[in-house]
Amino acid sequence: MLIEIDFNSPQALYIQLRNQIVMGIAQDRLRDGDSLPSVRSLASTLGVNMHTVNKAYSMLRSEGYLILDRRKGAIIQVEVENKDHEIEKIHHNMRMVVAQAICKGISKEDMHAVIEEMYDFFE
């Protein structure tokens, strides 16, 4: 698993870590049942505090991307309990993206093209 942290980014380190793990799942580089490195190991590899990794793992667990097992550690397990609820969360997040696009003069057609390109990237 290749994770790169940008220490100069304004984005919090735990968010960068969380996002890269989600991207790895979406790109099929990480699959259900795959084990992630221990908190201590990943923190050492990345040169970050263990609390940073722990916060990212906790966030991923609460969002339904992994389970934490005392014996096995962090294991990828994507859970979709209610698809309608997941769509509603995406709708909420996309609302701000679309508002930003409108403010910047980006057309609906351009947005559709961006979304198509993203789906193509992950497939």
Short mmCIF file of C-alpha atoms in Angstrom, two decimals:
data_model
loop_
_atom_site.label_atom_id
_atom_site.label_comp_id
_atom_site.label_asym_id
_atom_site.label_seq_id
_atom_site.Cartn_x
_atom_site.Cartn_y
_atom_site.Cartn_z
CA MET A 1 0.00 0.00 0.00
CA LEU A 2 1.53 3.27 -1.14
CA ILE A 3 0.46 6.33 0.82
CA GLU A 4 2.02 9.72 0.41
CA ILE A 5 1.46 12.49 2.90
CA ASP A 6 1.95 16.12 1.88
CA PHE A 7 3.20 17.88 4.99
CA ASN A 8 2.83 21.25 3.20
CA SER A 9 -0.85 20.72 2.37
CA PRO A 10 -3.43 22.76 4.25
CA GLN A 11 -5.45 19.53 4.52
CA ALA A 12 -5.10 17.72 7.86
CA LEU A 13 -2.81 14.69 7.79
CA TYR A 14 -5.49 12.29 9.06
CA ILE A 15 -7.84 13.47 6.27
CA GLN A 16 -5.12 12.88 3.67
CA LEU A 17 -4.60 9.39 5.04
CA ARG A 18 -8.34 8.66 5.14
CA ASN A 19 -8.81 9.93 1.59
CA GLN A 20 -5.95 7.86 0.20
CA ILE A 21 -7.32 4.69 1.77
CA VAL A 22 -10.79 5.40 0.32
CA MET A 23 -9.16 6.04 -3.08
CA GLY A 24 -7.29 2.74 -2.76
CA ILE A 25 -10.58 0.94 -2.16
CA ALA A 26 -12.27 2.72 -5.09
CA GLN A 27 -9.33 1.84 -7.37
CA ASP A 28 -9.46 -1.80 -6.20
CA ARG A 29 -5.91 -1.60 -4.80
CA LEU A 30 -7.45 -2.37 -1.40
CA ARG A 31 -10.14 -5.03 -1.16
CA ASP A 32 -12.49 -6.36 1.48
CA GLY A 33 -10.50 -8.52 3.86
CA ASP A 34 -7.17 -6.76 3.27
CA SER A 35 -5.32 -5.84 6.44
CA LEU A 36 -3.91 -2.37 6.89
CA PRO A 37 -0.63 -1.80 8.73
CA SER A 38 -0.84 -1.37 12.49
CA VAL A 39 -1.23 2.16 13.77
CA ARG A 40 2.32 2.13 15.11
CA SER A 41 3.80 0.69 11.92
CA LEU A 42 2.02 3.07 9.54
CA ALA A 43 2.80 6.08 11.73
CA SER A 44 6.47 5.13 11.71
CA THR A 45 6.51 4.57 7.94
CA LEU A 46 4.80 7.89 7.20
CA GLY A 47 6.66 9.85 9.86
CA VAL A 48 3.49 10.98 11.61
CA ASN A 49 2.12 10.73 15.12
CA MET A 50 0.28 7.51 16.04
CA HIS A 51 -2.76 9.64 16.97
CA THR A 52 -2.94 10.81 13.34
CA VAL A 53 -3.22 7.25 12.04
CA ASN A 54 -5.57 6.27 14.84
CA LYS A 55 -7.87 9.20 14.01
CA ALA A 56 -7.92 8.26 10.30
CA TYR A 57 -8.65 4.60 11.13
CA SER A 58 -11.42 5.61 13.55
CA MET A 59 -12.96 7.87 10.92
CA LEU A 60 -12.84 5.08 8.32
CA ARG A 61 -14.45 2.69 10.82
CA SER A 62 -17.26 5.10 11.60
CA GLU A 63 -17.85 5.69 7.88
CA GLY A 64 -18.13 1.95 7.19
CA TYR A 65 -14.84 1.35 5.33
CA LEU A 66 -13.05 -0.86 7.82
CA ILE A 67 -13.38 -2.79 11.02
CA LEU A 68 -10.96 -2.69 13.91
CA ASP A 69 -10.18 -6.04 15.51
CA ARG A 70 -7.99 -6.24 18.62
CA ARG A 71 -6.20 -9.31 17.31
CA LYS A 72 -6.11 -8.67 13.55
CA GLY A 73 -5.89 -4.86 13.48
CA ALA A 74 -7.56 -2.72 10.83
CA ILE A 75 -9.26 -4.72 8.08
CA ILE A 76 -10.96 -3.33 4.98
CA GLN A 77 -14.66 -4.10 5.13
CA VAL A 78 -16.92 -1.74 3.19
CA GLU A 79 -20.41 -1.73 4.61
CA VAL A 80 -23.46 -0.31 2.88
CA GLU A 81 -26.32 -0.68 5.31
CA ASN A 82 -28.75 1.61 3.52
CA LYS A 83 -28.07 2.74 -0.05
CA ASP A 84 -30.63 5.55 0.17
CA HIS A 85 -28.84 6.92 3.25
CA GLU A 86 -25.50 6.76 1.41
CA ILE A 87 -27.01 8.61 -1.56
CA GLU A 88 -28.35 11.28 0.78
CA LYS A 89 -24.88 11.78 2.32
CA ILE A 90 -23.35 12.10 -1.16
CA HIS A 91 -26.11 14.51 -2.14
CA HIS A 92 -25.29 16.65 0.88
CA ASN A 93 -21.56 16.69 0.05
CA MET A 94 -22.13 17.36 -3.65
CA ARG A 95 -24.35 20.35 -2.91
CA MET A 96 -21.29 22.42 -1.95
CA VAL A 97 -19.29 21.18 -4.94
CA VAL A 98 -22.08 22.19 -7.32
CA ALA A 99 -22.47 25.56 -5.58
CA GLN A 100 -18.75 26.20 -6.02
CA ALA A 101 -18.97 25.18 -9.68
CA ILE A 102 -21.88 27.56 -10.28
CA CYS A 103 -20.02 30.40 -8.57
CA LYS A 104 -17.01 29.77 -10.83
CA GLY A 105 -19.12 29.65 -14.00
CA ILE A 106 -18.75 25.91 -14.61
CA SER A 107 -21.68 24.59 -16.64
CA LYS A 108 -23.83 21.58 -15.90
CA GLU A 109 -22.41 19.94 -19.02
CA ASP A 110 -18.85 20.50 -17.77
CA MET A 111 -19.80 19.00 -14.40
CA HIS A 112 -21.31 15.95 -16.11
CA ALA A 113 -18.07 15.55 -18.07
CA VAL A 114 -16.03 15.75 -14.85
CA ILE A 115 -18.16 13.09 -13.17
CA GLU A 116 -17.95 10.81 -16.23
CA GLU A 117 -14.17 11.24 -16.24
CA MET A 118 -13.97 10.34 -12.56
CA TYR A 119 -16.05 7.21 -12.97
CA ASP A 120 -13.86 6.20 -15.93
CA PHE A 121 -10.76 6.75 -13.78
CA PHE A 122 -12.00 4.34 -11.11
CA GLU A 123 -13.22 1.65 -13.52
#
